[in-house]
Amino acid sequence: MSKNSWTAQKGEAIANNGNSLQCENESETPEEDKKKVELGKKVTLLRGISIIVGIIIGAGIFISPKGILKNSGSVGMSLVVWIACGVLSLFGALSYAELGTCIKKSGGHYTYMLEAFGPQMAFVRLWIELIAIRPAAMAVISLAFGQYILEPLFMPCDIPPLAVKLATAIGLTSVLYLNSMSVTWTARIQIFLTCSKLLALAVIIVPGMYQLFKGETKNFENAFDVSAIKLSEIPLAFYSGMYAYSGWFYLNFVTEEVENVERTVPLAIFISMAIVTTCYVLTNVAYYTVMSAEELLDSQAVAVTFAEKMLGKFSIAVPVFVALSCYGSMNGGVFALSRMFYVASREGHLPRVLSMVHIRRHTPLAAVLTLYPLTMLQLFVGDIYNLLNFMSFLRWLFIGLVVLGLIYLRFTKPDLPRPFKVPLFFPVVFCITCFLMVFLSLYADPVNTGIGCGICLTSIPAYFMFIYFENRPKWLQQILDSLNRTLQIILMVVPPEK
């Protein structure tokens, strides 16, 4: 892929320099750190489940599930939507499981777009992910962490916005530091945070189910009243539901670090989706047991309102649980996304230094740090919520294209080994769902989706400037090579050994 190399003429020299750097440091490296410099296979089945569950269950289920109720028109229909979105997400997740077991490279969306549709489409996906979607999404979940971790300290007063941003910055920095230092500890803390999320849901589900079994069913009377249902708004309910379930694809970002890929990836995905769907449905049943539909729609933070009604003084713990949930999503997201940048660099679509590994920590340090400046910029100066609104349709467009790529590969590469193979019905239904949501976004909000398309189009000149044309000005090539070498020395990273 010569046209896709960031430093095609200097790549070998940089690699050699990296090996020299490794030799220079061997004399001061402890004996236990002299093992092969590479990303090890440290993601077990339990850790895989914790990555998926830990990222999917963010702040949404605790704060505002009312979007689904509002657009579905009734309590019964809202529960149907939650279940249906779980099933549809499972279809997409199992499609990704097939891709992960037949294309055993990390990188997720980017890698599958590269294999199915070529480097141009893969670079477009990488570009919008890097400059807009991920920094904005990370800033939003980080802000939620900052808001809720401070709430017990300021209750009942409002939290100063500057305090929220400072707490957010500290939380984000700690996540990046953790991911830079140790893959093992990152995975262990993710397991702890996932257990915290499930405990938080249990705090809601158990009292709610207790009330239900005691006969508190008045809020479920006429649960399927169709008088308030508007067919035109049902797709919006599905849009909100699919957003709440998003995150099932993150294990595919770290495929190369998964033990026994053929078994672990499908099993982790299936178990995770079963856990999340069950928890989501039971949590909403608990909400409706304690609150009427009107009370739920009036609440700004459903979990807090529920806790105030059921848990009394213990309700102060709910914001802490929400903060831990957000922190788990931040941690899992950084862990997974850094691997996409790592693979894209290896393919020549990002600077070479991003595909290098720390000589002692064995983490993709440069790739982990990539999101930090862009996220901090979004955090302090950007209107991140509007950015997410007009970029969300691109997420489903490209996820739909990835699953369409699975169907395409079934016909163009029928002999590709597929240790795990899903019925074709699953990817077809999921593709149709994704493209319907994209069409809905274009119809409902053409201005913001148009802006999103405009950002997407900026990838075209970027591709030709940085990737396609090999004969760059000599001064530009020298700057790129010097920058790579400088970062390699500062960060103490080298190309992974083969």
Tab-separated table of N, CA and C in Angstrom, residues 202-350:
chain	number	residue	atom	x	y	z
A	202	ALA	N	-28.580	-2.411	40.099
A	202	ALA	CA	-29.237	-3.274	41.096
A	202	ALA	C	-29.910	-2.443	42.178
A	203	VAL	N	-29.294	-1.298	42.540
A	203	VAL	CA	-29.880	-0.411	43.541
A	203	VAL	C	-31.229	0.125	43.068
A	204	ILE	N	-31.402	0.228	41.777
A	204	ILE	CA	-32.684	0.671	41.213
A	204	ILE	C	-33.627	-0.513	41.001
A	205	ILE	N	-33.092	-1.595	40.428
A	205	ILE	CA	-33.949	-2.726	40.036
A	205	ILE	C	-34.551	-3.434	41.244
A	206	VAL	N	-33.745	-3.709	42.271
A	206	VAL	CA	-34.227	-4.508	43.407
A	206	VAL	C	-35.392	-3.840	44.131
A	207	PRO	N	-35.281	-2.557	44.548
A	207	PRO	CA	-36.440	-1.934	45.210
A	207	PRO	C	-37.637	-1.813	44.281
A	208	GLY	N	-37.364	-1.561	42.969
A	208	GLY	CA	-38.468	-1.452	42.021
A	208	GLY	C	-39.216	-2.760	41.871
A	209	MET	N	-38.462	-3.861	41.741
A	209	MET	CA	-39.096	-5.167	41.626
A	209	MET	C	-39.846	-5.538	42.915
A	210	TYR	N	-39.283	-5.140	44.059
A	210	TYR	CA	-39.949	-5.399	45.341
A	210	TYR	C	-41.316	-4.716	45.380
A	211	GLN	N	-41.349	-3.460	44.940
A	211	GLN	CA	-42.619	-2.736	44.894
A	211	GLN	C	-43.592	-3.372	43.902
A	212	LEU	N	-43.061	-3.849	42.781
A	212	LEU	CA	-43.915	-4.484	41.769
A	212	LEU	C	-44.542	-5.751	42.316
A	213	PHE	N	-43.743	-6.586	42.996
A	213	PHE	CA	-44.259	-7.831	43.553
A	213	PHE	C	-45.221	-7.588	44.718
A	214	LYS	N	-45.111	-6.408	45.338
A	214	LYS	CA	-46.068	-6.042	46.381
A	214	LYS	C	-47.414	-5.616	45.800
A	215	GLY	N	-47.482	-5.455	44.499
A	215	GLY	CA	-48.753	-5.107	43.862
A	215	GLY	C	-48.842	-3.686	43.358
A	216	GLU	N	-47.704	-2.963	43.325
A	216	GLU	CA	-47.700	-1.588	42.810
A	216	GLU	C	-47.696	-1.623	41.278
A	217	THR	N	-48.861	-1.812	40.705
A	217	THR	CA	-48.963	-1.948	39.253
A	217	THR	C	-49.844	-0.880	38.610
A	218	LYS	N	-50.217	0.133	39.378
A	218	LYS	CA	-51.170	1.124	38.840
A	218	LYS	C	-50.598	1.874	37.633
A	219	ASN	N	-49.277	2.052	37.597
A	219	ASN	CA	-48.685	2.788	36.477
A	219	ASN	C	-48.615	1.945	35.197
A	220	PHE	N	-48.907	0.650	35.319
A	220	PHE	CA	-48.907	-0.209	34.133
A	220	PHE	C	-50.311	-0.434	33.573
A	221	GLU	N	-51.322	0.161	34.198
A	221	GLU	CA	-52.678	0.054	33.670
A	221	GLU	C	-52.775	0.798	32.344
A	222	ASN	N	-53.412	0.178	31.392
A	222	ASN	CA	-53.517	0.739	30.038
A	222	ASN	C	-52.130	1.045	29.463
A	223	ALA	N	-51.202	0.136	29.728
A	223	ALA	CA	-49.820	0.364	29.299
A	223	ALA	C	-49.675	0.457	27.785
A	224	PHE	N	-50.575	-0.197	27.059
A	224	PHE	CA	-50.490	-0.191	25.596
A	224	PHE	C	-51.601	0.643	24.972
A	225	ASP	N	-51.983	1.706	25.653
A	225	ASP	CA	-52.976	2.638	25.124
A	225	ASP	C	-52.418	3.280	23.856
A	226	VAL	N	-53.095	3.046	22.734
A	226	VAL	CA	-52.562	3.497	21.441
A	226	VAL	C	-53.005	4.907	21.075
A	227	SER	N	-53.815	5.528	21.912
A	227	SER	CA	-54.349	6.846	21.551
A	227	SER	C	-53.255	7.908	21.439
A	228	ALA	N	-52.183	7.768	22.220
A	228	ALA	CA	-51.124	8.778	22.211
A	228	ALA	C	-49.963	8.410	21.286
A	229	ILE	N	-50.046	7.252	20.642
A	229	ILE	CA	-48.943	6.806	19.786
A	229	ILE	C	-49.036	7.485	18.427
A	230	LYS	N	-47.918	8.059	17.973
A	230	LYS	CA	-47.812	8.643	16.642
A	230	LYS	C	-46.741	7.877	15.875
A	231	LEU	N	-47.161	7.270	14.779
A	231	LEU	CA	-46.229	6.444	14.015
A	231	LEU	C	-45.019	7.234	13.537
A	232	SER	N	-45.219	8.528	13.281
A	232	SER	CA	-44.118	9.349	12.794
A	232	SER	C	-43.030	9.543	13.846
A	233	GLU	N	-43.372	9.352	15.123
A	233	GLU	CA	-42.403	9.567	16.194
A	233	GLU	C	-41.748	8.271	16.682
A	234	ILE	N	-42.277	7.123	16.269
A	234	ILE	CA	-41.696	5.846	16.684
A	234	ILE	C	-40.229	5.722	16.254
A	235	PRO	N	-39.887	6.129	15.001
A	235	PRO	CA	-38.458	6.049	14.631
A	235	PRO	C	-37.552	6.869	15.543
A	236	LEU	N	-38.064	8.011	16.057
A	236	LEU	CA	-37.257	8.821	16.972
A	236	LEU	C	-37.008	8.071	18.275
A	237	ALA	N	-38.011	7.301	18.716
A	237	ALA	CA	-37.826	6.482	19.913
A	237	ALA	C	-36.739	5.435	19.670
A	238	PHE	N	-36.745	4.816	18.493
A	238	PHE	CA	-35.715	3.830	18.163
A	238	PHE	C	-34.338	4.485	18.068
A	239	TYR	N	-34.306	5.708	17.574
A	239	TYR	CA	-33.044	6.426	17.467
A	239	TYR	C	-32.429	6.606	18.854
A	240	SER	N	-33.261	7.035	19.820
A	240	SER	CA	-32.784	7.213	21.196
A	240	SER	C	-32.349	5.878	21.794
A	241	GLY	N	-33.127	4.823	21.523
A	241	GLY	CA	-32.793	3.518	22.066
A	241	GLY	C	-31.490	2.961	21.520
A	242	MET	N	-31.296	3.076	20.223
A	242	MET	CA	-30.063	2.585	19.612
A	242	MET	C	-28.852	3.349	20.135
A	243	TYR	N	-29.051	4.648	20.401
A	243	TYR	CA	-27.960	5.441	20.981
A	243	TYR	C	-27.610	4.917	22.375
A	244	ALA	N	-28.628	4.570	23.165
A	244	ALA	CA	-28.373	4.063	24.528
A	244	ALA	C	-27.601	2.745	24.501
A	245	TYR	N	-27.796	1.950	23.449
A	245	TYR	CA	-27.116	0.656	23.348
A	245	TYR	C	-25.765	0.744	22.634
A	246	SER	N	-25.422	1.900	22.081
A	246	SER	CA	-24.194	1.985	21.285
A	246	SER	C	-22.971	1.734	22.159
A	247	GLY	N	-22.008	1.046	21.606
A	247	GLY	CA	-20.801	0.680	22.331
A	247	GLY	C	-20.478	-0.799	22.234
A	248	TRP	N	-21.402	-1.579	21.637
A	248	TRP	CA	-21.183	-3.014	21.530
A	248	TRP	C	-20.037	-3.374	20.576
A	249	PHE	N	-19.579	-2.407	19.788
A	249	PHE	CA	-18.548	-2.676	18.775
A	249	PHE	C	-17.128	-2.472	19.293
A	250	TYR	N	-16.946	-2.042	20.543
A	250	TYR	CA	-15.617	-1.631	20.993
A	250	TYR	C	-14.646	-2.782	21.195
A	251	LEU	N	-15.115	-3.980	21.475
A	251	LEU	CA	-14.181	-5.097	21.626
A	251	LEU	C	-13.451	-5.369	20.315
A	252	ASN	N	-14.102	-5.075	19.182
A	252	ASN	CA	-13.470	-5.275	17.880
A	252	ASN	C	-12.303	-4.327	17.645
A	253	PHE	N	-12.193	-3.284	18.436
A	253	PHE	CA	-11.079	-2.359	18.299
A	253	PHE	C	-9.790	-2.953	18.851
A	254	VAL	N	-9.885	-3.978	19.685
A	254	VAL	CA	-8.699	-4.549	20.342
A	254	VAL	C	-8.566	-6.038	20.030
A	255	THR	N	-9.006	-6.460	18.860
A	255	THR	CA	-9.033	-7.881	18.503
A	255	THR	C	-7.680	-8.554	18.671
A	256	GLU	N	-6.601	-7.861	18.309
A	256	GLU	CA	-5.270	-8.468	18.366
A	256	GLU	C	-4.809	-8.739	19.795
A	257	GLU	N	-5.472	-8.139	20.775
A	257	GLU	CA	-5.096	-8.332	22.173
A	257	GLU	C	-6.044	-9.280	22.906
A	258	VAL	N	-6.949	-9.925	22.158
A	258	VAL	CA	-7.936	-10.827	22.750
A	258	VAL	C	-7.422	-12.257	22.717
A	259	GLU	N	-7.513	-12.925	23.861
A	259	GLU	CA	-7.160	-14.345	23.921
A	259	GLU	C	-8.215	-15.183	23.192
A	260	ASN	N	-7.767	-16.122	22.359
A	260	ASN	CA	-8.669	-17.062	21.686
A	260	ASN	C	-9.829	-16.317	21.018
A	261	VAL	N	-9.495	-15.552	19.988
A	261	VAL	CA	-10.454	-14.632	19.345
A	261	VAL	C	-11.726	-15.352	18.902
A	262	GLU	N	-11.576	-16.533	18.288
A	262	GLU	CA	-12.741	-17.221	17.725
A	262	GLU	C	-13.804	-17.520	18.776
A	263	ARG	N	-13.375	-17.780	19.994
A	263	ARG	CA	-14.332	-18.091	21.065
A	263	ARG	C	-14.707	-16.845	21.860
A	264	THR	N	-13.700	-16.030	22.211
A	264	THR	CA	-13.921	-14.934	23.150
A	264	THR	C	-14.798	-13.831	22.583
A	265	VAL	N	-14.548	-13.409	21.347
A	265	VAL	CA	-15.284	-12.263	20.786
A	265	VAL	C	-16.782	-12.546	20.675
A	266	PRO	N	-17.211	-13.638	20.004
A	266	PRO	CA	-18.660	-13.883	19.936
A	266	PRO	C	-19.305	-14.085	21.298
A	267	LEU	N	-18.623	-14.833	22.172
A	267	LEU	CA	-19.195	-15.124	23.487
A	267	LEU	C	-19.300	-13.861	24.334
A	268	ALA	N	-18.268	-13.030	24.313
A	268	ALA	CA	-18.289	-11.783	25.083
A	268	ALA	C	-19.395	-10.868	24.588
A	269	ILE	N	-19.566	-10.782	23.282
A	269	ILE	CA	-20.597	-9.920	22.713
A	269	ILE	C	-21.990	-10.423	23.089
A	270	PHE	N	-22.220	-11.721	22.942
A	270	PHE	CA	-23.551	-12.257	23.235
A	270	PHE	C	-23.895	-12.093	24.717
A	271	ILE	N	-22.955	-12.446	25.605
A	271	ILE	CA	-23.213	-12.326	27.041
A	271	ILE	C	-23.439	-10.865	27.416
A	272	SER	N	-22.621	-9.974	26.872
A	272	SER	CA	-22.739	-8.551	27.197
A	272	SER	C	-24.084	-7.986	26.776
A	273	MET	N	-24.514	-8.299	25.572
A	273	MET	CA	-25.792	-7.766	25.090
A	273	MET	C	-26.964	-8.325	25.887
A	274	ALA	N	-26.859	-9.595	26.301
A	274	ALA	CA	-27.916	-10.171	27.145
A	274	ALA	C	-27.974	-9.447	28.494
A	275	ILE	N	-26.798	-9.175	29.082
A	275	ILE	CA	-26.750	-8.467	30.367
A	275	ILE	C	-27.321	-7.063	30.234
A	276	VAL	N	-26.872	-6.323	29.212
A	276	VAL	CA	-27.297	-4.926	29.052
A	276	VAL	C	-28.795	-4.834	28.772
A	277	THR	N	-29.293	-5.665	27.862
A	277	THR	CA	-30.724	-5.607	27.522
A	277	THR	C	-31.581	-5.938	28.738
A	278	THR	N	-31.208	-6.982	29.473
A	278	THR	CA	-31.961	-7.343	30.679
A	278	THR	C	-31.947	-6.213	31.697
A	279	CYS	N	-30.768	-5.644	31.931
A	279	CYS	CA	-30.651	-4.543	32.908
A	279	CYS	C	-31.450	-3.322	32.481
A	280	TYR	N	-31.394	-2.980	31.203
A	280	TYR	CA	-32.125	-1.804	30.718
A	280	TYR	C	-33.636	-1.973	30.889
A	281	VAL	N	-34.144	-3.137	30.490
A	281	VAL	CA	-35.591	-3.364	30.573
A	281	VAL	C	-36.049	-3.381	32.030
A	282	LEU	N	-35.328	-4.110	32.884
A	282	LEU	CA	-35.710	-4.180	34.301
A	282	LEU	C	-35.592	-2.819	34.979
A	283	THR	N	-34.599	-2.025	34.610
A	283	THR	CA	-34.455	-0.686	35.185
A	283	THR	C	-35.640	0.187	34.824
A	284	ASN	N	-36.090	0.104	33.575
A	284	ASN	CA	-37.246	0.902	33.170
A	284	ASN	C	-38.537	0.418	33.829
A	285	VAL	N	-38.672	-0.900	34.007
A	285	VAL	CA	-39.829	-1.419	34.738
A	285	VAL	C	-39.823	-0.873	36.164
A	286	ALA	N	-38.623	-0.831	36.784
A	286	ALA	CA	-38.510	-0.289	38.144
A	286	ALA	C	-38.894	1.191	38.176
A	287	TYR	N	-38.442	1.945	37.193
A	287	TYR	CA	-38.824	3.358	37.118
A	287	TYR	C	-40.344	3.508	37.094
A	288	TYR	N	-40.987	2.733	36.203
A	288	TYR	CA	-42.439	2.867	36.024
A	288	TYR	C	-43.214	2.361	37.240
A	289	THR	N	-42.615	1.442	37.993
A	289	THR	CA	-43.279	0.962	39.200
A	289	THR	C	-43.395	2.075	40.241
A	290	VAL	N	-42.391	2.913	40.313
A	290	VAL	CA	-42.330	3.965	41.330
A	290	VAL	C	-42.864	5.299	40.824
A	291	MET	N	-42.681	5.574	39.529
A	291	MET	CA	-43.089	6.861	38.956
A	291	MET	C	-44.120	6.653	37.856
A	292	SER	N	-45.043	7.576	37.766
A	292	SER	CA	-45.987	7.553	36.649
A	292	SER	C	-45.277	8.079	35.403
A	293	ALA	N	-45.898	7.864	34.249
A	293	ALA	CA	-45.314	8.353	33.000
A	293	ALA	C	-45.129	9.861	33.043
A	294	GLU	N	-46.104	10.573	33.639
A	294	GLU	CA	-46.012	12.033	33.724
A	294	GLU	C	-44.843	12.460	34.601
A	295	GLU	N	-44.642	11.786	35.722
A	295	GLU	CA	-43.521	12.119	36.615
A	295	GLU	C	-42.184	11.844	35.933
A	296	LEU	N	-42.116	10.762	35.195
A	296	LEU	CA	-40.875	10.441	34.511
A	296	LEU	C	-40.550	11.487	33.444
A	297	LEU	N	-41.570	11.931	32.710
A	297	LEU	CA	-41.345	12.934	31.673
A	297	LEU	C	-40.957	14.284	32.263
A	298	ASP	N	-41.425	14.579	33.472
A	298	ASP	CA	-41.098	15.853	34.121
A	298	ASP	C	-39.720	15.854	34.768
A	299	SER	N	-39.146	14.668	34.993
A	299	SER	CA	-37.870	14.567	35.691
A	299	SER	C	-36.708	14.902	34.765
A	300	GLN	N	-35.733	15.646	35.300
A	300	GLN	CA	-34.518	15.948	34.546
A	300	GLN	C	-33.448	14.872	34.749
A	301	ALA	N	-33.541	14.142	35.832
A	301	ALA	CA	-32.603	13.056	36.126
A	301	ALA	C	-33.403	11.924	36.755
A	302	VAL	N	-33.812	10.977	35.945
A	302	VAL	CA	-34.768	9.962	36.359
A	302	VAL	C	-34.243	9.140	37.534
A	303	ALA	N	-32.979	8.754	37.484
A	303	ALA	CA	-32.416	7.928	38.553
A	303	ALA	C	-32.409	8.669	39.886
A	304	VAL	N	-32.113	9.975	39.843
A	304	VAL	CA	-32.097	10.770	41.067
A	304	VAL	C	-33.510	10.888	41.638
A	305	THR	N	-34.486	11.143	40.762
A	305	THR	CA	-35.879	11.225	41.206
A	305	THR	C	-36.331	9.909	41.823
A	306	PHE	N	-35.975	8.790	41.178
A	306	PHE	CA	-36.309	7.463	41.700
A	306	PHE	C	-35.688	7.277	43.083
A	307	ALA	N	-34.408	7.642	43.236
A	307	ALA	CA	-33.710	7.453	44.505
A	307	ALA	C	-34.328	8.295	45.610
A	308	GLU	N	-34.734	9.506	45.286
A	308	GLU	CA	-35.351	10.372	46.284
A	308	GLU	C	-36.664	9.779	46.791
A	309	LYS	N	-37.389	9.093	45.892
A	309	LYS	CA	-38.662	8.491	46.274
A	309	LYS	C	-38.470	7.212	47.084
A	310	MET	N	-37.446	6.427	46.755
A	310	MET	CA	-37.312	5.091	47.317
A	310	MET	C	-36.218	4.945	48.366
A	311	LEU	N	-35.147	5.731	48.264
A	311	LEU	CA	-33.963	5.451	49.067
A	311	LEU	C	-33.675	6.479	50.149
A	312	GLY	N	-34.410	7.565	50.171
A	312	GLY	CA	-34.221	8.571	51.214
A	312	GLY	C	-32.832	9.167	51.189
A	313	LYS	N	-32.139	9.165	52.340
A	313	LYS	CA	-30.823	9.779	52.433
A	313	LYS	C	-29.785	9.058	51.578
A	314	PHE	N	-30.022	7.782	51.309
A	314	PHE	CA	-29.082	7.021	50.483
A	314	PHE	C	-29.053	7.528	49.040
A	315	SER	N	-30.025	8.360	48.678
A	315	SER	CA	-30.092	8.863	47.301
A	315	SER	C	-28.859	9.675	46.929
A	316	ILE	N	-28.119	10.175	47.937
A	316	ILE	CA	-26.920	10.947	47.642
A	316	ILE	C	-25.849	10.086	46.962
A	317	ALA	N	-25.955	8.755	47.099
A	317	ALA	CA	-24.976	7.858	46.475
A	317	ALA	C	-25.195	7.720	44.976
A	318	VAL	N	-26.407	8.038	44.490
A	318	VAL	CA	-26.715	7.852	43.068
A	318	VAL	C	-25.804	8.682	42.167
A	319	PRO	N	-25.579	9.992	42.450
A	319	PRO	CA	-24.648	10.737	41.595
A	319	PRO	C	-23.249	10.121	41.548
A	320	VAL	N	-22.817	9.527	42.662
A	320	VAL	CA	-21.495	8.882	42.672
A	320	VAL	C	-21.493	7.680	41.733
A	321	PHE	N	-22.565	6.882	41.771
A	321	PHE	CA	-22.677	5.743	40.865
A	321	PHE	C	-22.681	6.205	39.404
A	322	VAL	N	-23.394	7.301	39.119
A	322	VAL	CA	-23.436	7.822	37.756
A	322	VAL	C	-22.038	8.265	37.329
A	323	ALA	N	-21.312	8.930	38.230
A	323	ALA	CA	-19.951	9.374	37.918
A	323	ALA	C	-19.047	8.181	37.617
A	324	LEU	N	-19.143	7.113	38.427
A	324	LEU	CA	-18.349	5.908	38.169
A	324	LEU	C	-18.717	5.279	36.835
A	325	SER	N	-20.002	5.325	36.511
A	325	SER	CA	-20.458	4.793	35.233
A	325	SER	C	-19.834	5.571	34.076
A	326	CYS	N	-19.834	6.898	34.190
A	326	CYS	CA	-19.228	7.729	33.154
A	326	CYS	C	-17.724	7.475	33.058
A	327	TYR	N	-17.073	7.312	34.206
A	327	TYR	CA	-15.629	7.062	34.219
A	327	TYR	C	-15.313	5.734	33.519
A	328	GLY	N	-16.164	4.732	33.732
A	328	GLY	CA	-15.973	3.455	33.054
A	328	GLY	C	-16.093	3.585	31.550
A	329	SER	N	-17.048	4.399	31.087
A	329	SER	CA	-17.196	4.630	29.646
A	329	SER	C	-15.984	5.363	29.086
A	330	MET	N	-15.477	6.343	29.839
A	330	MET	CA	-14.272	7.058	29.411
A	330	MET	C	-13.086	6.101	29.309
A	331	ASN	N	-12.890	5.276	30.329
A	331	ASN	CA	-11.753	4.358	30.371
A	331	ASN	C	-11.812	3.340	29.230
A	332	GLY	N	-12.967	2.723	29.050
A	332	GLY	CA	-13.107	1.745	27.975
A	332	GLY	C	-12.970	2.370	26.608
A	333	GLY	N	-13.519	3.596	26.442
A	333	GLY	CA	-13.439	4.271	25.159
A	333	GLY	C	-12.010	4.600	24.770
A	334	VAL	N	-11.220	5.121	25.712
A	334	VAL	CA	-9.817	5.444	25.424
A	334	VAL	C	-9.039	4.178	25.104
A	335	PHE	N	-9.265	3.116	25.877
A	335	PHE	CA	-8.573	1.850	25.646
A	335	PHE	C	-8.830	1.335	24.230
A	336	ALA	N	-10.085	1.373	23.798
A	336	ALA	CA	-10.438	0.819	22.487
A	336	ALA	C	-10.010	1.738	21.347
A	337	LEU	N	-10.298	3.041	21.463
A	337	LEU	CA	-10.049	3.957	20.361
A	337	LEU	C	-8.569	4.151	20.072
A	338	SER	N	-7.740	4.079	21.110
A	338	SER	CA	-6.303	4.211	20.871
A	338	SER	C	-5.816	3.110	19.940
A	339	ARG	N	-6.451	1.950	19.989
A	339	ARG	CA	-6.051	0.844	19.101
A	339	ARG	C	-6.434	1.129	17.649
A	340	MET	N	-7.510	1.879	17.433
A	340	MET	CA	-7.853	2.238	16.058
A	340	MET	C	-6.788	3.165	15.474
A	341	PHE	N	-6.341	4.157	16.264
A	341	PHE	CA	-5.284	5.045	15.801
A	341	PHE	C	-3.980	4.279	15.596
A	342	TYR	N	-3.727	3.312	16.463
A	342	TYR	CA	-2.538	2.465	16.357
A	342	TYR	C	-2.534	1.710	15.020
A	343	VAL	N	-3.660	1.103	14.683
A	343	VAL	CA	-3.756	0.334	13.437
A	343	VAL	C	-3.707	1.256	12.225
A	344	ALA	N	-4.399	2.417	12.300
A	344	ALA	CA	-4.388	3.361	11.179
A	344	ALA	C	-2.983	3.865	10.901
A	345	SER	N	-2.198	4.068	11.953
A	345	SER	CA	-0.798	4.470	11.774
A	345	SER	C	-0.002	3.348	11.122
A	346	ARG	N	-0.256	2.133	11.539
A	346	ARG	CA	0.430	0.971	10.960
A	346	ARG	C	0.129	0.827	9.475
A	347	GLU	N	-1.082	1.249	9.068
A	347	GLU	CA	-1.483	1.174	7.660
A	347	GLU	C	-1.007	2.392	6.867
A	348	GLY	N	-0.398	3.368	7.553
A	348	GLY	CA	0.111	4.540	6.855
A	348	GLY	C	-0.835	5.704	6.777
A	349	HIS	N	-1.957	5.669	7.497
A	349	HIS	CA	-2.953	6.738	7.444
A	349	HIS	C	-2.792	7.772	8.559
A	350	LEU	N	-1.885	7.527	9.489
A	350	LEU	CA	-1.565	8.480	10.544
A	350	LEU	C	-0.053	8.456	10.740
